[in-house]
Amino acid sequence: MRDVRHLYVHLPFCASRCGYCDFVTVVGRRGEQGAYVDALLAELALEGGVLAGPPETVFLGGGTPSFTELGELARLLEALPPAGELTVEANPETITPELAALLRRAGVDRVSLGAQSFQPGLLAVLDRRAGPDDVRRAVYLLRDAGFDNISLDLLYGIPGQGAADLDRDLAEALALEPEHLSCYELEAKPGTRFTVAHGAELERQAEAMEGYFERVVDTLTAAGYRWYETANFCLLPERAGGRDLRARHNLGYWLGRDYLGIGIGAVSTVGGERRRNLPGLARYVAALAAGTRPPREIELLDGDTRARERLLLGLRLDEPVALAEVAPAVDREALDRLAALGLVEVSANGRGEELRLTRRGRFLGGAVTAELLA
Ligand SMILES: C[S@@+](CC[C@H](N)C(=O)[O-])C[C@H]1O[C@@H](n2cnc3c(N)ncnc32)[C@H](O)[C@@H]1O
Ligand code: SF4
């Protein structure tokens, strides 16, 4: 089987750890980056056979890919197969003219910057190293280097945040004219230091979340962005010289396509299997140095599980899902009820029946999808 078209590469290293973060990260340990890049390339050599030629998309995510030592990052990018879209995640304070030029030379055509907020007080609550000026400077440096596809990540529901702060963050982000924006509800894992420290305030934020979500959607759509996925927005083609600026890599996930993930904690979905590499750095590097596969968990995905996932992810998009693809996962009675309530829209055309959430349904999102599940 050689039909995987999306490659994810995990670079876990970060300068420090942000309290709210639940991603697989490794703090500091720069001296281990060379061995880690060797291991990534060894894993790609072992697993890359599933790729159907050059991938449509490659995504370097983290951690902080832009914290990788420049020589190692260049070596990695050079060894990766060419792709139709090559995205690198970056933290604002790591962007220098040298890094921006290196990324550009290496064929990176999309940079996803973790801004999170433009309010110094809120950035401090999140333990972010970058201040608002670092975010702006990073965007200018990337523009100077020739990047014309920049995405900004924002968070809402941050302890201490109010609606006016969110409005200011959205305005500051829009002033930078990014091609793409990801706006996430802050998720705080129960039992973490962050959650214990901000417990009562996180509860207050949880109550405000629905209102924040509507504010984000209303503001960004009014500013000419397409709300193409629950948390993702891109400039409308008519504002972008006809370009479709949706994140093609993530679109692959939402459309239920197979993908190969390499690196610690990376997940792959390949031909009915979900493979999850374990998070330990030393064991990962040692296994690949010995020419063996890294420690990982394998889950078999049956047709029903895939249909459920396809429904859950597909309904996050503003385009319809073919009912035939998700039929085993859909409760028909619930579908009729939700359609009558104006939360789901069923349409029929030459390709058969299709469903999507209405605008109101999208605001309720997960709750509607949960009810729809058989
Ligand atoms: C893989 S993370 C890391 C990117 C980069 N290291 C950074 O911090 O900007 C990608 C994005 O996920 C989002 N994110 C991280 N932790 C989150 C959380 N607990 N809840 C919601 N979104 C989160 C942030 O917006 C972040 O920019
Ligand atoms: S820099 Fe990004 S990946 Fe690293 S700890 Fe902070 S949020 Fe997580």
Short mmCIF file of C-alpha atoms and ligand atoms in Angstrom, two decimals:
data_model
loop_
_atom_site.label_atom_id
_atom_site.label_comp_id
_atom_site.label_asym_id
_atom_site.label_seq_id
_atom_site.Cartn_x
_atom_site.Cartn_y
_atom_site.Cartn_z
CA MET A 1 0.00 0.00 0.00
CA ARG A 2 1.56 3.29 -1.11
CA ASP A 3 -1.13 5.89 -0.99
CA VAL A 4 -0.31 8.15 1.97
CA ARG A 5 -0.02 11.79 0.90
CA HIS A 6 0.57 13.64 4.17
CA LEU A 7 3.68 13.61 6.35
CA TYR A 8 3.88 15.00 9.90
CA VAL A 9 7.28 15.48 11.54
CA HIS A 10 7.41 16.12 15.30
CA LEU A 11 10.16 18.37 16.69
CA PRO A 12 9.62 18.31 20.45
CA PHE A 13 12.32 20.71 21.71
CA CYS A 14 11.20 23.91 23.50
CA ALA A 15 13.14 26.61 25.34
CA SER A 16 10.81 26.27 28.33
CA ARG A 17 7.46 24.76 29.11
CA CYS A 18 4.21 26.76 28.99
CA GLY A 19 1.94 25.80 31.88
CA TYR A 20 -1.15 24.99 29.77
CA CYS A 21 0.66 22.88 27.16
CA ASP A 22 -0.12 19.19 26.83
CA PHE A 23 1.92 18.42 23.73
CA VAL A 24 4.89 16.05 23.67
CA THR A 25 7.78 18.40 24.41
CA VAL A 26 11.37 18.23 25.63
CA VAL A 27 12.76 21.28 27.41
CA GLY A 28 16.27 22.42 26.49
CA ARG A 29 18.53 19.44 25.70
CA ARG A 30 19.79 21.13 22.54
CA GLY A 31 22.76 18.77 22.49
CA GLU A 32 20.39 15.93 21.64
CA GLN A 33 18.90 17.54 18.56
CA GLY A 34 21.45 16.07 16.13
CA ALA A 35 20.78 12.51 17.28
CA TYR A 36 17.04 13.20 17.15
CA VAL A 37 17.22 14.41 13.54
CA ASP A 38 19.22 11.26 12.68
CA ALA A 39 16.44 9.21 14.29
CA LEU A 40 13.71 11.06 12.40
CA LEU A 41 15.46 10.37 9.10
CA ALA A 42 15.95 6.73 10.06
CA GLU A 43 12.24 6.43 10.88
CA LEU A 44 11.35 8.04 7.55
CA ALA A 45 13.59 5.54 5.75
CA LEU A 46 11.83 2.67 7.57
CA GLU A 47 8.25 3.90 7.14
CA GLY A 48 8.40 6.17 4.09
CA GLY A 49 7.46 3.33 1.75
CA VAL A 50 3.79 4.05 2.41
CA LEU A 51 4.10 7.47 0.77
CA ALA A 52 2.64 7.70 -2.70
CA GLY A 53 5.61 9.58 -4.13
CA PRO A 54 6.23 13.18 -3.03
CA PRO A 55 3.65 14.05 -0.36
CA GLU A 56 0.98 16.65 -0.95
CA THR A 57 1.84 18.19 2.40
CA VAL A 58 4.59 18.08 5.00
CA PHE A 59 4.05 19.67 8.44
CA LEU A 60 6.83 20.24 10.99
CA GLY A 61 5.06 20.59 14.33
CA GLY A 62 6.10 20.70 17.93
CA GLY A 63 7.24 21.46 20.43
CA THR A 64 9.00 24.36 18.79
CA PRO A 65 10.42 23.36 15.39
CA SER A 66 11.91 26.85 15.05
CA PHE A 67 13.93 26.27 18.27
CA THR A 68 15.89 23.53 16.47
CA GLU A 69 19.52 24.44 15.93
CA LEU A 70 19.79 25.99 12.44
CA GLY A 71 22.23 23.43 11.01
CA GLU A 72 20.07 20.51 12.18
CA LEU A 73 16.88 22.11 10.90
CA ALA A 74 18.50 22.71 7.49
CA ARG A 75 19.75 19.11 7.38
CA LEU A 76 16.29 17.80 8.18
CA LEU A 77 14.50 20.01 5.64
CA GLU A 78 16.97 19.06 2.94
CA ALA A 79 16.38 15.35 3.53
CA LEU A 80 12.58 15.54 3.52
CA PRO A 81 10.76 14.81 0.26
CA PRO A 82 9.50 17.88 -1.66
CA ALA A 83 5.86 18.69 -0.96
CA GLY A 84 3.01 20.75 -2.39
CA GLU A 85 2.68 22.53 0.99
CA LEU A 86 5.49 22.67 3.56
CA THR A 87 4.50 24.20 6.90
CA VAL A 88 6.71 24.90 9.90
CA GLU A 89 5.35 25.82 13.34
CA ALA A 90 7.30 28.61 14.99
CA ASN A 91 7.38 30.57 18.22
CA PRO A 92 7.64 34.33 17.58
CA GLU A 93 10.75 34.94 19.68
CA THR A 94 12.74 32.38 17.66
CA ILE A 95 12.30 34.12 14.31
CA THR A 96 15.49 35.80 13.12
CA PRO A 97 16.41 37.00 9.61
CA GLU A 98 18.74 33.96 9.33
CA LEU A 99 16.02 31.49 10.28
CA ALA A 100 13.45 33.11 7.97
CA ALA A 101 15.94 32.97 5.06
CA LEU A 102 16.84 29.36 5.85
CA LEU A 103 13.18 28.30 5.86
CA ARG A 104 12.55 30.09 2.60
CA ARG A 105 15.60 28.54 0.91
CA ALA A 106 14.51 25.11 2.11
CA GLY A 107 11.16 25.46 0.34
CA VAL A 108 8.98 26.18 3.39
CA ASP A 109 5.93 28.02 2.04
CA ARG A 110 3.79 28.35 5.15
CA VAL A 111 4.66 29.38 8.70
CA SER A 112 2.30 28.90 11.62
CA LEU A 113 3.17 31.33 14.43
CA GLY A 114 2.00 30.79 17.99
CA ALA A 115 0.95 34.29 18.99
CA GLN A 116 -1.72 33.19 21.56
CA SER A 117 -2.46 36.75 22.69
CA PHE A 118 -1.19 40.32 22.35
CA GLN A 119 -1.79 41.27 26.01
CA PRO A 120 1.42 41.12 28.08
CA GLY A 121 -0.52 40.14 31.23
CA LEU A 122 -2.25 37.21 29.51
CA LEU A 123 0.98 36.07 27.86
CA ALA A 124 2.54 36.01 31.34
CA VAL A 125 -0.31 33.83 32.66
CA LEU A 126 0.47 31.42 29.80
CA ASP A 127 4.23 31.48 30.59
CA ARG A 128 4.95 32.66 27.06
CA ARG A 129 8.42 33.95 26.28
CA ALA A 130 7.25 36.17 23.40
CA GLY A 131 5.68 39.57 23.99
CA PRO A 132 3.35 41.33 21.52
CA ASP A 133 6.29 43.10 19.86
CA ASP A 134 7.99 39.75 19.22
CA VAL A 135 4.87 38.54 17.41
CA ARG A 136 4.74 41.63 15.22
CA ARG A 137 8.49 41.54 14.56
CA ALA A 138 8.27 37.85 13.59
CA VAL A 139 5.56 38.58 11.04
CA TYR A 140 7.56 41.47 9.54
CA LEU A 141 10.72 39.34 9.31
CA LEU A 142 8.82 36.52 7.62
CA ARG A 143 7.23 38.97 5.17
CA ASP A 144 10.68 40.44 4.42
CA ALA A 145 11.95 36.94 3.68
CA GLY A 146 9.12 36.49 1.15
CA PHE A 147 6.51 34.47 3.06
CA ASP A 148 3.03 35.06 1.72
CA ASN A 149 1.24 32.41 3.75
CA ILE A 150 1.41 33.09 7.48
CA SER A 151 -0.94 31.69 10.07
CA LEU A 152 -1.38 33.04 13.59
CA ASP A 153 -2.59 30.94 16.54
CA LEU A 154 -4.70 32.70 19.16
CA LEU A 155 -6.13 31.33 22.40
CA TYR A 156 -9.28 32.42 24.20
CA GLY A 157 -10.59 31.57 27.64
CA ILE A 158 -7.25 32.54 29.21
CA PRO A 159 -7.45 33.18 32.98
CA GLY A 160 -7.98 36.91 33.46
CA GLN A 161 -9.25 37.49 29.92
CA GLY A 162 -12.41 39.43 29.20
CA ALA A 163 -14.41 40.04 26.03
CA ALA A 164 -12.65 43.38 25.48
CA ASP A 165 -9.25 41.65 25.67
CA LEU A 166 -10.38 39.16 23.06
CA ASP A 167 -11.58 41.98 20.80
CA ARG A 168 -8.19 43.67 21.16
CA ASP A 169 -6.37 40.40 20.35
CA LEU A 170 -8.46 39.86 17.24
CA ALA A 171 -7.88 43.45 16.11
CA GLU A 172 -4.11 43.17 16.71
CA ALA A 173 -3.99 39.91 14.79
CA LEU A 174 -6.02 41.30 11.89
CA ALA A 175 -3.77 44.35 11.70
CA LEU A 176 -0.95 41.97 10.72
CA GLU A 177 -3.06 40.71 7.78
CA PRO A 178 -2.32 37.00 8.22
CA GLU A 179 -3.51 34.69 5.46
CA HIS A 180 -4.78 32.24 8.07
CA LEU A 181 -5.84 32.25 11.73
CA SER A 182 -6.38 29.40 14.18
CA CYS A 183 -8.37 30.43 17.26
CA TYR A 184 -8.50 27.80 19.97
CA GLU A 185 -10.48 27.58 23.15
CA LEU A 186 -7.87 27.11 25.90
CA GLU A 187 -8.09 23.56 27.20
CA ALA A 188 -6.79 23.03 30.69
CA LYS A 189 -6.17 19.44 31.71
CA PRO A 190 -7.60 18.52 35.12
CA GLY A 191 -4.94 17.95 37.76
CA THR A 192 -2.20 20.00 36.08
CA ARG A 193 -0.37 22.77 37.93
CA PHE A 194 -1.97 25.31 35.60
CA THR A 195 -5.49 24.08 36.36
CA VAL A 196 -4.89 24.00 40.09
CA ALA A 197 -3.43 27.52 39.99
CA HIS A 198 -6.33 28.99 38.00
CA GLY A 199 -9.23 26.71 39.02
CA ALA A 200 -12.00 29.21 39.85
CA GLU A 201 -11.02 31.56 37.06
CA LEU A 202 -11.02 28.70 34.53
CA GLU A 203 -14.59 27.92 35.58
CA ARG A 204 -15.59 31.53 34.94
CA GLN A 205 -13.87 31.35 31.55
CA ALA A 206 -15.68 28.10 30.69
CA GLU A 207 -19.00 29.91 31.12
CA ALA A 208 -17.89 32.71 28.80
CA MET A 209 -16.53 30.34 26.13
CA GLU A 210 -19.62 30.18 23.91
CA GLY A 211 -19.77 33.97 23.75
CA TYR A 212 -16.06 34.19 22.93
CA PHE A 213 -16.46 31.65 20.13
CA GLU A 214 -19.26 33.68 18.53
CA ARG A 215 -17.19 36.85 18.86
CA VAL A 216 -14.25 35.20 17.10
CA VAL A 217 -16.39 33.91 14.24
CA ASP A 218 -18.35 37.16 13.81
CA THR A 219 -15.21 39.33 13.86
CA LEU A 220 -13.16 37.21 11.49
CA THR A 221 -15.92 36.53 8.99
CA ALA A 222 -16.76 40.27 8.95
CA ALA A 223 -13.07 40.93 8.21
CA GLY A 224 -13.17 38.76 5.07
CA TYR A 225 -12.07 35.38 6.39
CA ARG A 226 -13.69 32.05 5.59
CA TRP A 227 -14.71 30.04 8.68
CA TYR A 228 -13.75 26.79 7.02
CA GLU A 229 -13.21 24.66 10.14
CA THR A 230 -14.45 25.01 13.71
CA ALA A 231 -11.30 26.82 14.87
CA ASN A 232 -9.73 27.80 11.54
CA PHE A 233 -10.13 30.77 9.25
CA CYS A 234 -8.46 31.78 5.99
CA LEU A 235 -8.67 34.85 3.80
CA LEU A 236 -11.44 34.48 1.23
CA PRO A 237 -10.10 33.78 -2.27
CA GLU A 238 -11.37 37.15 -3.51
CA ARG A 239 -9.20 38.81 -0.83
CA ALA A 240 -6.22 36.60 -1.68
CA GLY A 241 -5.75 36.77 -5.44
CA GLY A 242 -7.93 33.68 -5.93
CA ARG A 243 -5.83 31.45 -3.63
CA ASP A 244 -7.43 28.77 -1.50
CA LEU A 245 -5.59 29.37 1.78
CA ARG A 246 -7.04 26.53 3.84
CA ALA A 247 -4.33 24.54 5.63
CA ARG A 248 -4.00 21.62 3.23
CA HIS A 249 -2.21 19.44 5.75
CA ASN A 250 -4.85 19.69 8.44
CA LEU A 251 -7.55 19.43 5.79
CA GLY A 252 -6.13 15.98 5.10
CA TYR A 253 -6.87 14.98 8.73
CA TRP A 254 -10.35 16.48 8.71
CA LEU A 255 -11.19 14.71 5.45
CA GLY A 256 -10.18 11.38 7.00
CA ARG A 257 -7.15 10.80 4.78
CA ASP A 258 -4.27 8.57 5.86
CA TYR A 259 -1.09 10.25 7.09
CA LEU A 260 2.35 9.26 8.27
CA GLY A 261 3.70 10.83 11.47
CA ILE A 262 7.33 10.52 12.55
CA GLY A 263 9.01 11.52 15.80
CA ILE A 264 8.23 11.04 19.48
CA GLY A 265 4.53 11.08 20.24
CA ALA A 266 3.71 11.21 16.53
CA VAL A 267 0.56 9.50 15.31
CA SER A 268 0.02 7.80 11.94
CA THR A 269 -3.14 6.47 10.36
CA VAL A 270 -2.22 4.00 7.67
CA GLY A 271 -4.47 1.44 6.05
CA GLY A 272 -6.79 0.73 8.96
CA GLU A 273 -4.12 1.09 11.67
CA ARG A 274 -3.49 3.95 14.09
CA ARG A 275 0.11 3.95 15.27
CA ARG A 276 1.21 6.13 18.18
CA ASN A 277 4.90 6.51 18.90
CA LEU A 278 5.58 6.65 22.65
CA PRO A 279 6.79 9.98 24.05
CA GLY A 280 10.24 9.03 25.46
CA LEU A 281 13.14 10.69 23.61
CA ALA A 282 15.95 8.36 24.69
CA ARG A 283 14.11 5.16 23.78
CA TYR A 284 13.06 6.61 20.43
CA VAL A 285 16.61 7.62 19.51
CA ALA A 286 18.10 4.32 20.75
CA ALA A 287 15.62 2.16 18.82
CA LEU A 288 16.26 3.95 15.55
CA ALA A 289 20.04 4.05 16.08
CA ALA A 290 19.81 0.25 16.35
CA GLY A 291 17.88 0.11 13.07
CA THR A 292 14.58 -0.90 14.70
CA ARG A 293 11.15 0.72 14.82
CA PRO A 294 10.53 3.03 17.79
CA PRO A 295 8.30 1.84 20.66
CA ARG A 296 4.69 2.49 19.71
CA GLU A 297 1.09 1.46 20.30
CA ILE A 298 -0.98 0.09 17.45
CA GLU A 299 -4.77 0.28 17.35
CA LEU A 300 -6.79 -1.43 14.64
CA LEU A 301 -9.48 0.79 13.18
CA ASP A 302 -12.56 -1.06 12.00
CA GLY A 303 -15.03 0.38 9.48
CA ASP A 304 -17.37 1.69 12.21
CA THR A 305 -14.58 3.51 14.03
CA ARG A 306 -13.41 5.11 10.80
CA ALA A 307 -16.97 6.18 9.95
CA ARG A 308 -17.36 7.77 13.42
CA GLU A 309 -14.08 9.62 13.06
CA ARG A 310 -14.96 10.72 9.56
CA LEU A 311 -18.26 12.14 10.87
CA LEU A 312 -16.71 13.86 13.92
CA LEU A 313 -13.94 15.47 11.90
CA GLY A 314 -15.86 16.07 8.66
CA LEU A 315 -18.62 18.03 10.38
CA ARG A 316 -16.02 20.49 11.67
CA LEU A 317 -15.70 21.72 8.08
CA ASP A 318 -17.93 24.10 6.15
CA GLU A 319 -18.25 21.60 3.32
CA PRO A 320 -20.62 18.61 3.34
CA VAL A 321 -19.82 14.99 4.20
CA ALA A 322 -21.25 12.24 1.94
CA LEU A 323 -23.81 10.34 3.98
CA ALA A 324 -22.72 7.07 2.35
CA GLU A 325 -19.24 7.51 3.91
CA VAL A 326 -20.54 7.95 7.45
CA ALA A 327 -23.84 6.01 7.37
CA PRO A 328 -22.81 3.34 9.94
CA ALA A 329 -22.08 6.12 12.44
CA VAL A 330 -25.29 8.13 11.97
CA ASP A 331 -28.46 7.79 14.04
CA ARG A 332 -31.11 8.48 11.34
CA GLU A 333 -33.77 9.52 13.84
CA ALA A 334 -31.41 11.98 15.49
CA LEU A 335 -30.47 13.28 12.05
CA ASP A 336 -34.13 14.02 11.18
CA ARG A 337 -34.65 15.65 14.59
CA LEU A 338 -31.52 17.84 14.30
CA ALA A 339 -32.44 18.78 10.72
CA ALA A 340 -35.92 19.83 11.89
CA LEU A 341 -34.27 21.98 14.58
CA GLY A 342 -32.19 23.70 11.90
CA LEU A 343 -28.87 22.40 13.24
CA VAL A 344 -28.01 19.97 10.44
CA GLU A 345 -28.64 20.36 6.73
CA VAL A 346 -29.18 17.34 4.48
CA SER A 347 -29.00 17.86 0.74
CA ALA A 348 -29.12 15.55 -2.23
CA ASN A 349 -27.30 15.86 -5.54
CA GLY A 350 -25.77 13.63 -8.21
CA ARG A 351 -23.32 12.23 -5.63
CA GLY A 352 -26.12 11.15 -3.26
CA GLU A 353 -27.11 12.57 0.11
CA GLU A 354 -24.74 14.87 1.97
CA LEU A 355 -24.85 16.50 5.39
CA ARG A 356 -23.29 19.46 7.10
CA LEU A 357 -23.91 21.55 10.18
CA THR A 358 -25.77 24.81 9.73
CA ARG A 359 -24.19 27.98 11.13
CA ARG A 360 -26.16 27.51 14.38
CA GLY A 361 -25.20 23.84 14.45
CA ARG A 362 -21.53 24.75 14.07
CA PHE A 363 -21.67 26.98 17.15
CA LEU A 364 -22.98 24.04 19.17
CA GLY A 365 -20.44 21.82 17.35
CA GLY A 366 -19.50 18.78 19.41
CA ALA A 367 -22.89 18.60 21.17
CA VAL A 368 -24.73 18.24 17.84
CA THR A 369 -22.26 15.70 16.49
CA ALA A 370 -22.48 13.67 19.70
CA GLU A 371 -26.26 13.45 19.36
CA LEU A 372 -25.93 12.45 15.72
CA LEU A 373 -23.73 9.47 16.52
CA ALA A 374 -25.47 6.08 16.37
C1 LIG B 1 1.66 22.29 18.95
S1 LIG B 1 1.28 23.83 19.67
C2 LIG B 1 2.85 24.50 19.68
C3 LIG B 1 3.28 25.60 18.80
C4 LIG B 1 4.37 26.45 19.37
N1 LIG B 1 5.32 25.76 20.14
C5 LIG B 1 3.80 27.56 20.24
O1 LIG B 1 3.79 27.40 21.45
O2 LIG B 1 3.39 28.56 19.68
C6 LIG B 1 0.27 24.54 18.44
C7 LIG B 1 -0.84 25.39 18.98
O3 LIG B 1 -1.71 24.65 19.79
C8 LIG B 1 -2.40 25.53 20.63
N2 LIG B 1 -2.46 24.97 21.99
C9 LIG B 1 -1.43 24.53 22.72
N3 LIG B 1 -1.87 24.13 23.94
C10 LIG B 1 -3.21 24.32 23.96
C11 LIG B 1 -4.24 24.12 24.93
N4 LIG B 1 -3.96 23.64 26.13
N5 LIG B 1 -5.52 24.42 24.59
C12 LIG B 1 -5.80 24.91 23.36
N6 LIG B 1 -4.86 25.14 22.42
C13 LIG B 1 -3.59 24.85 22.71
C14 LIG B 1 -1.63 26.85 20.65
O4 LIG B 1 -2.40 27.87 20.05
C15 LIG B 1 -0.39 26.53 19.85
O5 LIG B 1 0.05 27.61 19.10
S1 SF4 B 2 6.45 26.53 23.32
FE1 SF4 B 2 4.60 25.59 22.41
S2 SF4 B 2 4.98 23.40 22.41
FE2 SF4 B 2 6.52 24.33 23.76
S3 SF4 B 2 5.66 24.17 25.80
FE3 SF4 B 2 5.03 26.17 24.99
S4 SF4 B 2 3.03 25.78 23.98
FE4 SF4 B 2 3.99 23.81 24.33
#
